[in-house]
Amino acid sequence: MIQRRRHHDQRDSTQRCRHPISGDNIRAIRYQIMAMTKTATVFPARKIITMDPRRSAAEAVAVRDGNVVGVGTADELRALGPHRIDDTFRNKVLMPGLVEGHCHLMEGGIWNFVYVGFYDRRGPDGTLWTGLRSFDAVVARLKAAESQLADPQQPLLAWGFDPVYFVGGRMTTHELDQVSSTRRIAVLHASIHLMNVNSAMLAAAGLDRSIRAEGVIKAADGELTGELQEFAAMFPVFRVIGNAFFSAAETEAGIRNFGCSANIAGVTTATDLLSDCNDAAVANLFRVTCDPAFPLRIIPAFRGFDADPQQGIDTVTRLARDATERLRFGAVKLVLDGSIQGFTARLRAPGYHDGSPNGQWLMAPQQVAEIVGAYHRAGLQLHIHTNGDEATDVALEALERALADRPRHDHRHTIQHAQMADAAQLQRMADLGVCVNLFANHIYYWGDVHYTRTVGPERAHRMNAVGTASRLGVHYAIHSDAPITPLGPLFTAWCAVNRRTMSGRVLGETERIPVADALHAITLGAAYTLKLDHEIGSIESGKRADFAVLDDDPLEIAPEQLKDVGIWGTVVGGRVFRSPLAR
């Protein structure tokens, strides 16, 4: 993030929402904060995991005006002066509010559409949606949803599908035409990098066998299969349906749903790591995050890979000046390649294990250095998506050139995903001061597919090499990429600690990390990659009073049980938010 000192000062401000929102809302917020008593609130707990190496555990924490003002024993905190005791967490375990360093606002809006994924998923209202294990089950759920649509012109939109789990190849128009041959249907894959559509949607989008474009997949006879790989190929469909999958997340309802999902997962700070920062979306973000009842701090990253760099610099700089305590700008997202399980990521030799052709560049490699250099010179922080190791090479070469041309202290540019990064690439990151945010959830959700099909056993064992990053001294975090996989940092930590696939196979035993290190990765580690570790990520005086409230101590249970720790709710800026799933 930029303007670090300004953000620090804003912690004690009146949430200066200088974006044009209701004046009544601003006055109400200011009144509420001015009315807050100077008396501290002391929260005793069964245990407090501080993530502060100087004092790793405590009995109680004192909060005043949204900040931590004391951590220690009950006797020590009596010296604070006037205070009141709040026993809400007397039998709970507190740790710093969990930080999701790579997820998307889309997690809040995607539930407007039909879920057809392989795994069980829980929506922001707590509803559990069962996973679908066959093409027939996908078709049946889509048929049921289609029967509820009264308007024949309304498209049927669904998400979460991934054909790599199913025997018998890819889904085609054959399956989706069984749902309807007349209603337009689009099914977004779990990776977001691919889509399947039916014949009616192909026709509406103007796609037929005459089209010659990368990512528009054809069968052996030259007919389109209905599978579209990456955004350029999907663009004709988005012209038909609008930006539906993404714009639903940018509404007030979508943003509030995002907050609900975060609260259930113990998350107090989360990114929207790909935002075009359009005026309507930004206005909604300011409006919702300025509501004291909203339980989340949001960090949008500007979508910089398909925008003019100077326009992007101007946009991000302007928004950063208007940042509030709950809404921060200053980061830029670049996307170099696609998805490994979608076979659109760029891999170095020997390429894909099953012989599939190499993936797609979403940015021309020869342009990456120029764009990286422009944002770097402007003082902005870059988050660069690379799944394949060939893409990681291109990103590191661009960062190396930018830093040679314009050295910058504490830039914290971050490679996101970096799933195939090897030890040499991670050493380059350490040498350059580049952070990495590894997609640990992939080990569970797609590890078996990677082992057998995409990269093969040898490279699957090194995927998401958290252990190597730790040993080499790279500043690292781990993430869910929600809605790609469910938002839930404790599950992500479980993945990094145990590295078990869905079938129970252990991938890369030497890449496992201890529970304490995994907890650091989802608190201070993630906060560091967002340039917010001076405000959040640990429980210590002067930082924001952001806590995750747990039923059990993750440091005391067996590592295999880490994903099962119950989450009672969160505390954000001293305000308590109980989860609807709390026991």
PDB file of C-alpha atoms in Angstrom, residues 52-316:
ATOM      1  CA  ASP A  52       3.805 -11.050  19.098  1.00  0.00           C
ATOM      2  CA  PRO A  53       7.167 -12.837  19.511  1.00  0.00           C
ATOM      3  CA  ARG A  54       7.942 -10.774  22.618  1.00  0.00           C
ATOM      4  CA  ARG A  55       4.930 -12.227  24.405  1.00  0.00           C
ATOM      5  CA  SER A  56       3.278 -15.078  22.548  1.00  0.00           C
ATOM      6  CA  ALA A  57       0.330 -15.618  24.928  1.00  0.00           C
ATOM      7  CA  ALA A  58      -1.760 -13.592  27.345  1.00  0.00           C
ATOM      8  CA  GLU A  59      -4.825 -13.795  29.597  1.00  0.00           C
ATOM      9  CA  ALA A  60      -6.614 -10.580  28.680  1.00  0.00           C
ATOM     10  CA  VAL A  61      -6.628  -7.737  26.202  1.00  0.00           C
ATOM     11  CA  ALA A  62      -7.741  -4.147  26.776  1.00  0.00           C
ATOM     12  CA  VAL A  63      -9.433  -2.148  24.024  1.00  0.00           C
ATOM     13  CA  ARG A  64     -10.199   1.559  23.768  1.00  0.00           C
ATOM     14  CA  ASP A  65     -11.437   3.528  20.743  1.00  0.00           C
ATOM     15  CA  GLY A  66     -10.983   0.528  18.489  1.00  0.00           C
ATOM     16  CA  ASN A  67      -7.334  -0.047  19.385  1.00  0.00           C
ATOM     17  CA  VAL A  68      -5.496  -2.417  21.690  1.00  0.00           C
ATOM     18  CA  VAL A  69      -4.184  -0.498  24.695  1.00  0.00           C
ATOM     19  CA  GLY A  70      -2.914  -3.387  26.795  1.00  0.00           C
ATOM     20  CA  VAL A  71      -2.181  -7.118  26.664  1.00  0.00           C
ATOM     21  CA  GLY A  72      -1.207  -9.301  29.586  1.00  0.00           C
ATOM     22  CA  THR A  73      -2.585 -10.677  32.812  1.00  0.00           C
ATOM     23  CA  ALA A  74      -5.701  -9.339  34.496  1.00  0.00           C
ATOM     24  CA  ASP A  75      -3.533  -7.856  37.261  1.00  0.00           C
ATOM     25  CA  GLU A  76      -1.322  -6.055  34.764  1.00  0.00           C
ATOM     26  CA  LEU A  77      -4.272  -4.511  32.975  1.00  0.00           C
ATOM     27  CA  ARG A  78      -5.723  -3.056  36.182  1.00  0.00           C
ATOM     28  CA  ALA A  79      -3.011  -0.401  35.945  1.00  0.00           C
ATOM     29  CA  LEU A  80      -4.726   1.018  32.855  1.00  0.00           C
ATOM     30  CA  GLY A  81      -7.112   2.982  35.020  1.00  0.00           C
ATOM     31  CA  PRO A  82     -10.869   3.119  34.387  1.00  0.00           C
ATOM     32  CA  HIS A  83     -12.038  -0.002  32.606  1.00  0.00           C
ATOM     33  CA  ARG A  84     -14.890  -2.435  32.445  1.00  0.00           C
ATOM     34  CA  ILE A  85     -14.702  -6.215  32.195  1.00  0.00           C
ATOM     35  CA  ASP A  86     -16.454  -7.977  29.304  1.00  0.00           C
ATOM     36  CA  ASP A  87     -16.633 -11.735  29.906  1.00  0.00           C
ATOM     37  CA  THR A  88     -17.974 -12.641  26.443  1.00  0.00           C
ATOM     38  CA  PHE A  89     -14.756 -14.511  25.602  1.00  0.00           C
ATOM     39  CA  ARG A  90     -13.941 -15.890  29.047  1.00  0.00           C
ATOM     40  CA  ASN A  91     -14.087 -19.477  27.686  1.00  0.00           C
ATOM     41  CA  LYS A  92     -12.831 -18.715  24.189  1.00  0.00           C
ATOM     42  CA  VAL A  93      -9.437 -18.447  22.526  1.00  0.00           C
ATOM     43  CA  LEU A  94      -8.533 -15.145  20.871  1.00  0.00           C
ATOM     44  CA  MET A  95      -5.986 -14.704  18.120  1.00  0.00           C
ATOM     45  CA  PRO A  96      -5.381 -11.822  15.725  1.00  0.00           C
ATOM     46  CA  GLY A  97      -8.129 -11.312  13.187  1.00  0.00           C
ATOM     47  CA  LEU A  98      -7.356 -13.572  10.235  1.00  0.00           C
ATOM     48  CA  VAL A  99      -6.072 -11.846   7.114  1.00  0.00           C
ATOM     49  CA  GLU A 100      -7.025 -13.205   3.680  1.00  0.00           C
ATOM     50  CA  GLY A 101      -4.351 -11.785   1.389  1.00  0.00           C
ATOM     51  CA  HIS A 102      -5.788 -13.176  -1.840  1.00  0.00           C
ATOM     52  CA  CYS A 103      -9.513 -13.450  -2.326  1.00  0.00           C
ATOM     53  CA  HIS A 104     -12.164 -11.630  -4.312  1.00  0.00           C
ATOM     54  CA  LEU A 105     -15.295  -9.623  -3.614  1.00  0.00           C
ATOM     55  CA  MET A 106     -16.887 -12.054  -6.054  1.00  0.00           C
ATOM     56  CA  GLU A 107     -17.260 -14.448  -3.107  1.00  0.00           C
ATOM     57  CA  GLY A 108     -20.155 -12.276  -1.926  1.00  0.00           C
ATOM     58  CA  GLY A 109     -22.021 -12.026  -5.242  1.00  0.00           C
ATOM     59  CA  ILE A 110     -21.418 -15.405  -6.854  1.00  0.00           C
ATOM     60  CA  TRP A 111     -24.148 -16.980  -4.729  1.00  0.00           C
ATOM     61  CA  ASN A 112     -26.745 -15.163  -6.850  1.00  0.00           C
ATOM     62  CA  PHE A 113     -26.113 -17.934  -9.348  1.00  0.00           C
ATOM     63  CA  VAL A 114     -26.431 -21.725  -9.325  1.00  0.00           C
ATOM     64  CA  TYR A 115     -23.587 -23.623  -7.644  1.00  0.00           C
ATOM     65  CA  VAL A 116     -22.535 -26.720  -9.612  1.00  0.00           C
ATOM     66  CA  GLY A 117     -19.124 -27.474  -8.098  1.00  0.00           C
ATOM     67  CA  PHE A 118     -17.632 -30.826  -7.136  1.00  0.00           C
ATOM     68  CA  TYR A 119     -17.119 -30.051  -3.434  1.00  0.00           C
ATOM     69  CA  ASP A 120     -19.594 -29.088  -0.742  1.00  0.00           C
ATOM     70  CA  ARG A 121     -19.657 -25.300  -0.259  1.00  0.00           C
ATOM     71  CA  ARG A 122     -21.218 -23.086   2.385  1.00  0.00           C
ATOM     72  CA  GLY A 123     -22.850 -19.829   1.305  1.00  0.00           C
ATOM     73  CA  PRO A 124     -22.628 -16.521   3.192  1.00  0.00           C
ATOM     74  CA  ASP A 125     -25.993 -17.245   4.838  1.00  0.00           C
ATOM     75  CA  GLY A 126     -24.582 -20.489   6.257  1.00  0.00           C
ATOM     76  CA  THR A 127     -26.415 -22.784   3.808  1.00  0.00           C
ATOM     77  CA  LEU A 128     -24.414 -25.893   2.860  1.00  0.00           C
ATOM     78  CA  TRP A 129     -24.586 -26.759  -0.856  1.00  0.00           C
ATOM     79  CA  THR A 130     -23.689 -30.366  -1.644  1.00  0.00           C
ATOM     80  CA  GLY A 131     -21.097 -31.018  -4.314  1.00  0.00           C
ATOM     81  CA  LEU A 132     -21.983 -32.697  -7.605  1.00  0.00           C
ATOM     82  CA  ARG A 133     -20.010 -35.793  -8.591  1.00  0.00           C
ATOM     83  CA  SER A 134     -21.171 -36.436 -12.186  1.00  0.00           C
ATOM     84  CA  PHE A 135     -22.237 -34.686 -15.367  1.00  0.00           C
ATOM     85  CA  ASP A 136     -25.740 -36.072 -14.808  1.00  0.00           C
ATOM     86  CA  ALA A 137     -25.905 -34.417 -11.375  1.00  0.00           C
ATOM     87  CA  VAL A 138     -24.799 -31.091 -12.878  1.00  0.00           C
ATOM     88  CA  VAL A 139     -27.469 -31.337 -15.566  1.00  0.00           C
ATOM     89  CA  ALA A 140     -30.125 -32.244 -12.992  1.00  0.00           C
ATOM     90  CA  ARG A 141     -29.330 -29.231 -10.770  1.00  0.00           C
ATOM     91  CA  LEU A 142     -29.337 -26.914 -13.780  1.00  0.00           C
ATOM     92  CA  LYS A 143     -32.671 -28.334 -14.973  1.00  0.00           C
ATOM     93  CA  ALA A 144     -34.193 -27.701 -11.561  1.00  0.00           C
ATOM     94  CA  ALA A 145     -32.928 -24.117 -11.597  1.00  0.00           C
ATOM     95  CA  GLU A 146     -34.075 -23.567 -15.183  1.00  0.00           C
ATOM     96  CA  SER A 147     -37.599 -24.661 -14.311  1.00  0.00           C
ATOM     97  CA  GLN A 148     -37.811 -21.792 -11.782  1.00  0.00           C
ATOM     98  CA  LEU A 149     -37.119 -19.081 -14.381  1.00  0.00           C
ATOM     99  CA  ALA A 150     -40.356 -17.562 -15.668  1.00  0.00           C
ATOM    100  CA  ASP A 151     -38.819 -15.267 -18.297  1.00  0.00           C
ATOM    101  CA  PRO A 152     -37.638 -17.328 -21.310  1.00  0.00           C
ATOM    102  CA  GLN A 153     -35.175 -14.551 -22.192  1.00  0.00           C
ATOM    103  CA  GLN A 154     -33.383 -14.689 -18.838  1.00  0.00           C
ATOM    104  CA  PRO A 155     -30.037 -16.496 -19.115  1.00  0.00           C
ATOM    105  CA  LEU A 156     -29.304 -19.355 -16.715  1.00  0.00           C
ATOM    106  CA  LEU A 157     -25.958 -18.672 -15.051  1.00  0.00           C
ATOM    107  CA  ALA A 158     -24.029 -21.121 -12.883  1.00  0.00           C
ATOM    108  CA  TRP A 159     -20.553 -21.426 -11.382  1.00  0.00           C
ATOM    109  CA  GLY A 160     -18.064 -23.706  -9.671  1.00  0.00           C
ATOM    110  CA  PHE A 161     -17.883 -26.422 -12.330  1.00  0.00           C
ATOM    111  CA  ASP A 162     -14.594 -28.225 -13.016  1.00  0.00           C
ATOM    112  CA  PRO A 163     -14.420 -31.090 -15.531  1.00  0.00           C
ATOM    113  CA  VAL A 164     -11.077 -32.421 -14.301  1.00  0.00           C
ATOM    114  CA  TYR A 165     -12.867 -34.353 -11.566  1.00  0.00           C
ATOM    115  CA  PHE A 166     -15.116 -36.290 -13.937  1.00  0.00           C
ATOM    116  CA  VAL A 167     -14.384 -39.406 -15.963  1.00  0.00           C
ATOM    117  CA  GLY A 168     -15.233 -39.107 -19.634  1.00  0.00           C
ATOM    118  CA  GLY A 169     -13.656 -35.862 -20.753  1.00  0.00           C
ATOM    119  CA  ARG A 170     -14.920 -32.296 -20.887  1.00  0.00           C
ATOM    120  CA  MET A 171     -18.469 -30.988 -20.714  1.00  0.00           C
ATOM    121  CA  THR A 172     -19.854 -29.837 -24.074  1.00  0.00           C
ATOM    122  CA  THR A 173     -22.982 -28.348 -25.591  1.00  0.00           C
ATOM    123  CA  HIS A 174     -24.395 -31.899 -25.565  1.00  0.00           C
ATOM    124  CA  GLU A 175     -24.874 -31.808 -21.789  1.00  0.00           C
ATOM    125  CA  LEU A 176     -26.000 -28.187 -21.527  1.00  0.00           C
ATOM    126  CA  ASP A 177     -28.447 -28.507 -24.424  1.00  0.00           C
ATOM    127  CA  GLN A 178     -30.177 -31.205 -22.335  1.00  0.00           C
ATOM    128  CA  VAL A 179     -30.989 -28.477 -19.825  1.00  0.00           C
ATOM    129  CA  SER A 180     -32.432 -26.223 -22.535  1.00  0.00           C
ATOM    130  CA  SER A 181     -31.939 -25.863 -26.264  1.00  0.00           C
ATOM    131  CA  THR A 182     -33.496 -22.383 -26.296  1.00  0.00           C
ATOM    132  CA  ARG A 183     -32.508 -20.638 -23.062  1.00  0.00           C
ATOM    133  CA  ARG A 184     -28.982 -19.210 -23.055  1.00  0.00           C
ATOM    134  CA  ILE A 185     -26.790 -20.976 -20.462  1.00  0.00           C
ATOM    135  CA  ALA A 186     -23.316 -20.095 -19.185  1.00  0.00           C
ATOM    136  CA  VAL A 187     -21.416 -22.105 -16.560  1.00  0.00           C
ATOM    137  CA  LEU A 188     -18.295 -20.469 -15.124  1.00  0.00           C
ATOM    138  CA  HIS A 189     -15.565 -22.882 -14.033  1.00  0.00           C
ATOM    139  CA  ALA A 190     -14.235 -23.002 -10.491  1.00  0.00           C
ATOM    140  CA  SER A 191     -11.000 -21.345 -11.638  1.00  0.00           C
ATOM    141  CA  ILE A 192     -12.918 -18.424 -13.250  1.00  0.00           C
ATOM    142  CA  HIS A 193     -10.536 -18.867 -16.210  1.00  0.00           C
ATOM    143  CA  LEU A 194     -12.900 -21.064 -18.259  1.00  0.00           C
ATOM    144  CA  MET A 195     -16.588 -21.294 -19.130  1.00  0.00           C
ATOM    145  CA  ASN A 196     -19.011 -23.734 -20.758  1.00  0.00           C
ATOM    146  CA  VAL A 197     -22.043 -22.538 -22.720  1.00  0.00           C
ATOM    147  CA  ASN A 198     -24.868 -24.212 -24.615  1.00  0.00           C
ATOM    148  CA  SER A 199     -25.712 -23.912 -28.295  1.00  0.00           C
ATOM    149  CA  ALA A 200     -28.198 -21.101 -27.704  1.00  0.00           C
ATOM    150  CA  MET A 201     -25.521 -19.029 -25.961  1.00  0.00           C
ATOM    151  CA  LEU A 202     -22.989 -19.723 -28.717  1.00  0.00           C
ATOM    152  CA  ALA A 203     -25.497 -18.448 -31.270  1.00  0.00           C
ATOM    153  CA  ALA A 204     -26.349 -15.366 -29.213  1.00  0.00           C
ATOM    154  CA  ALA A 205     -22.633 -14.595 -28.843  1.00  0.00           C
ATOM    155  CA  GLY A 206     -22.011 -14.986 -32.568  1.00  0.00           C
ATOM    156  CA  LEU A 207     -19.657 -17.924 -32.123  1.00  0.00           C
ATOM    157  CA  ASP A 208     -19.647 -20.678 -34.749  1.00  0.00           C
ATOM    158  CA  ARG A 209     -17.235 -23.033 -36.493  1.00  0.00           C
ATOM    159  CA  SER A 210     -15.872 -20.202 -38.654  1.00  0.00           C
ATOM    160  CA  ILE A 211     -14.328 -18.498 -35.636  1.00  0.00           C
ATOM    161  CA  ARG A 212     -10.555 -18.775 -35.269  1.00  0.00           C
ATOM    162  CA  ALA A 213      -9.503 -17.574 -31.850  1.00  0.00           C
ATOM    163  CA  GLU A 214      -7.300 -18.879 -29.054  1.00  0.00           C
ATOM    164  CA  GLY A 215      -9.373 -20.461 -26.310  1.00  0.00           C
ATOM    165  CA  VAL A 216     -12.501 -21.160 -28.399  1.00  0.00           C
ATOM    166  CA  ILE A 217     -12.372 -24.955 -28.286  1.00  0.00           C
ATOM    167  CA  LYS A 218     -13.430 -27.090 -31.229  1.00  0.00           C
ATOM    168  CA  ALA A 219     -14.140 -30.803 -31.587  1.00  0.00           C
ATOM    169  CA  ALA A 220     -12.403 -32.978 -34.168  1.00  0.00           C
ATOM    170  CA  ASP A 221     -15.158 -32.219 -36.692  1.00  0.00           C
ATOM    171  CA  GLY A 222     -14.601 -28.463 -36.341  1.00  0.00           C
ATOM    172  CA  GLU A 223     -17.774 -27.759 -34.358  1.00  0.00           C
ATOM    173  CA  LEU A 224     -17.512 -25.692 -31.191  1.00  0.00           C
ATOM    174  CA  THR A 225     -17.683 -27.710 -27.972  1.00  0.00           C
ATOM    175  CA  GLY A 226     -18.994 -24.773 -25.945  1.00  0.00           C
ATOM    176  CA  GLU A 227     -15.839 -24.566 -23.815  1.00  0.00           C
ATOM    177  CA  LEU A 228     -14.205 -21.123 -23.746  1.00  0.00           C
ATOM    178  CA  GLN A 229     -10.790 -20.718 -22.177  1.00  0.00           C
ATOM    179  CA  GLU A 230      -9.678 -17.396 -20.682  1.00  0.00           C
ATOM    180  CA  PHE A 231     -11.280 -13.987 -20.819  1.00  0.00           C
ATOM    181  CA  ALA A 232     -10.664 -13.109 -24.468  1.00  0.00           C
ATOM    182  CA  ALA A 233     -12.553 -16.224 -25.553  1.00  0.00           C
ATOM    183  CA  MET A 234     -15.320 -15.560 -23.021  1.00  0.00           C
ATOM    184  CA  PHE A 235     -15.718 -11.913 -23.998  1.00  0.00           C
ATOM    185  CA  PRO A 236     -18.463 -12.486 -26.648  1.00  0.00           C
ATOM    186  CA  VAL A 237     -20.559 -14.214 -23.964  1.00  0.00           C
ATOM    187  CA  PHE A 238     -20.070 -11.345 -21.526  1.00  0.00           C
ATOM    188  CA  ARG A 239     -21.352  -9.006 -24.231  1.00  0.00           C
ATOM    189  CA  VAL A 240     -24.584 -11.023 -24.090  1.00  0.00           C
ATOM    190  CA  ILE A 241     -24.988 -11.450 -20.329  1.00  0.00           C
ATOM    191  CA  GLY A 242     -23.153  -8.336 -19.178  1.00  0.00           C
ATOM    192  CA  ASN A 243     -20.591  -8.480 -16.401  1.00  0.00           C
ATOM    193  CA  ALA A 244     -23.051 -10.472 -14.318  1.00  0.00           C
ATOM    194  CA  PHE A 245     -20.697 -12.779 -12.421  1.00  0.00           C
ATOM    195  CA  PHE A 246     -18.531  -9.852 -11.317  1.00  0.00           C
ATOM    196  CA  SER A 247     -20.979  -6.962 -10.982  1.00  0.00           C
ATOM    197  CA  ALA A 248     -23.172  -8.897  -8.517  1.00  0.00           C
ATOM    198  CA  ALA A 249     -20.294  -8.683  -6.064  1.00  0.00           C
ATOM    199  CA  GLU A 250     -20.057  -4.919  -6.405  1.00  0.00           C
ATOM    200  CA  THR A 251     -23.585  -4.204  -5.188  1.00  0.00           C
ATOM    201  CA  GLU A 252     -24.229  -3.313  -1.564  1.00  0.00           C
ATOM    202  CA  ALA A 253     -25.836  -6.729  -1.063  1.00  0.00           C
ATOM    203  CA  GLY A 254     -22.836  -8.499  -2.565  1.00  0.00           C
ATOM    204  CA  ILE A 255     -20.389  -6.578  -0.399  1.00  0.00           C
ATOM    205  CA  ARG A 256     -22.414  -7.336   2.735  1.00  0.00           C
ATOM    206  CA  ASN A 257     -22.509 -11.025   1.791  1.00  0.00           C
ATOM    207  CA  PHE A 258     -18.741 -10.874   1.466  1.00  0.00           C
ATOM    208  CA  GLY A 259     -18.592  -9.522   5.002  1.00  0.00           C
ATOM    209  CA  CYS A 260     -20.808 -12.364   6.243  1.00  0.00           C
ATOM    210  CA  SER A 261     -18.534 -14.976   4.653  1.00  0.00           C
ATOM    211  CA  ALA A 262     -15.519 -13.332   6.253  1.00  0.00           C
ATOM    212  CA  ASN A 263     -17.132 -13.252   9.696  1.00  0.00           C
ATOM    213  CA  ILE A 264     -17.965 -16.974   9.499  1.00  0.00           C
ATOM    214  CA  ALA A 265     -14.330 -17.669   8.605  1.00  0.00           C
ATOM    215  CA  GLY A 266     -12.781 -15.482  11.331  1.00  0.00           C
ATOM    216  CA  VAL A 267     -11.471 -12.993   8.763  1.00  0.00           C
ATOM    217  CA  THR A 268     -11.246  -9.301   9.677  1.00  0.00           C
ATOM    218  CA  THR A 269      -9.209  -8.042   6.693  1.00  0.00           C
ATOM    219  CA  ALA A 270      -9.622  -9.324   3.137  1.00  0.00           C
ATOM    220  CA  THR A 271      -8.606  -8.301  -0.349  1.00  0.00           C
ATOM    221  CA  ASP A 272     -10.554  -7.863  -3.524  1.00  0.00           C
ATOM    222  CA  LEU A 273      -7.528  -8.786  -5.563  1.00  0.00           C
ATOM    223  CA  LEU A 274      -8.874  -7.833  -8.994  1.00  0.00           C
ATOM    224  CA  SER A 275     -11.006  -4.710  -9.235  1.00  0.00           C
ATOM    225  CA  ASP A 276     -11.560  -2.287 -12.084  1.00  0.00           C
ATOM    226  CA  CYS A 277     -12.418   0.309  -9.405  1.00  0.00           C
ATOM    227  CA  ASN A 278     -15.370   1.657 -11.376  1.00  0.00           C
ATOM    228  CA  ASP A 279     -17.214   4.584  -9.792  1.00  0.00           C
ATOM    229  CA  ALA A 280     -20.359   2.662  -8.838  1.00  0.00           C
ATOM    230  CA  ALA A 281     -18.446  -0.183  -7.185  1.00  0.00           C
ATOM    231  CA  VAL A 282     -16.152   2.202  -5.307  1.00  0.00           C
ATOM    232  CA  ALA A 283     -19.112   4.251  -4.064  1.00  0.00           C
ATOM    233  CA  ASN A 284     -20.769   1.078  -2.750  1.00  0.00           C
ATOM    234  CA  LEU A 285     -17.550   0.008  -1.077  1.00  0.00           C
ATOM    235  CA  PHE A 286     -17.215   3.331   0.703  1.00  0.00           C
ATOM    236  CA  ARG A 287     -20.864   3.267   1.744  1.00  0.00           C
ATOM    237  CA  VAL A 288     -20.819  -0.279   3.142  1.00  0.00           C
ATOM    238  CA  THR A 289     -17.404  -0.201   4.808  1.00  0.00           C
ATOM    239  CA  CYS A 290     -18.285   3.074   6.558  1.00  0.00           C
ATOM    240  CA  ASP A 291     -21.179   1.288   8.262  1.00  0.00           C
ATOM    241  CA  PRO A 292     -19.979   0.394  11.788  1.00  0.00           C
ATOM    242  CA  ALA A 293     -22.096  -2.766  11.582  1.00  0.00           C
ATOM    243  CA  PHE A 294     -20.025  -4.088   8.674  1.00  0.00           C
ATOM    244  CA  PRO A 295     -17.481  -6.616   9.999  1.00  0.00           C
ATOM    245  CA  LEU A 296     -14.597  -6.332   7.552  1.00  0.00           C
ATOM    246  CA  ARG A 297     -11.721  -4.217   6.250  1.00  0.00           C
ATOM    247  CA  ILE A 298     -11.343  -4.505   2.441  1.00  0.00           C
ATOM    248  CA  ILE A 299      -8.236  -3.998   0.306  1.00  0.00           C
ATOM    249  CA  PRO A 300      -9.102  -3.716  -3.416  1.00  0.00           C
ATOM    250  CA  ALA A 301      -6.277  -4.114  -5.951  1.00  0.00           C
ATOM    251  CA  PHE A 302      -6.689  -2.276  -9.244  1.00  0.00           C
ATOM    252  CA  ARG A 303      -6.885  -4.455 -12.367  1.00  0.00           C
ATOM    253  CA  GLY A 304      -3.748  -3.184 -14.080  1.00  0.00           C
ATOM    254  CA  PHE A 305      -3.010  -5.767 -16.729  1.00  0.00           C
ATOM    255  CA  ASP A 306      -5.455  -4.519 -19.364  1.00  0.00           C
ATOM    256  CA  ALA A 307      -5.444  -0.791 -18.562  1.00  0.00           C
ATOM    257  CA  ASP A 308      -3.188   2.037 -19.642  1.00  0.00           C
ATOM    258  CA  PRO A 309      -0.569   2.263 -16.868  1.00  0.00           C
ATOM    259  CA  GLN A 310      -0.820   6.031 -16.480  1.00  0.00           C
ATOM    260  CA  GLN A 311      -4.598   5.814 -16.198  1.00  0.00           C
ATOM    261  CA  GLY A 312      -4.175   3.075 -13.611  1.00  0.00           C
ATOM    262  CA  ILE A 313      -1.619   5.108 -11.657  1.00  0.00           C
ATOM    263  CA  ASP A 314      -3.929   8.129 -11.619  1.00  0.00           C
ATOM    264  CA  THR A 315      -6.911   6.032 -10.497  1.00  0.00           C
ATOM    265  CA  VAL A 316      -5.103   4.225  -7.687  1.00  0.00           C
TER     266      VAL A 316
END
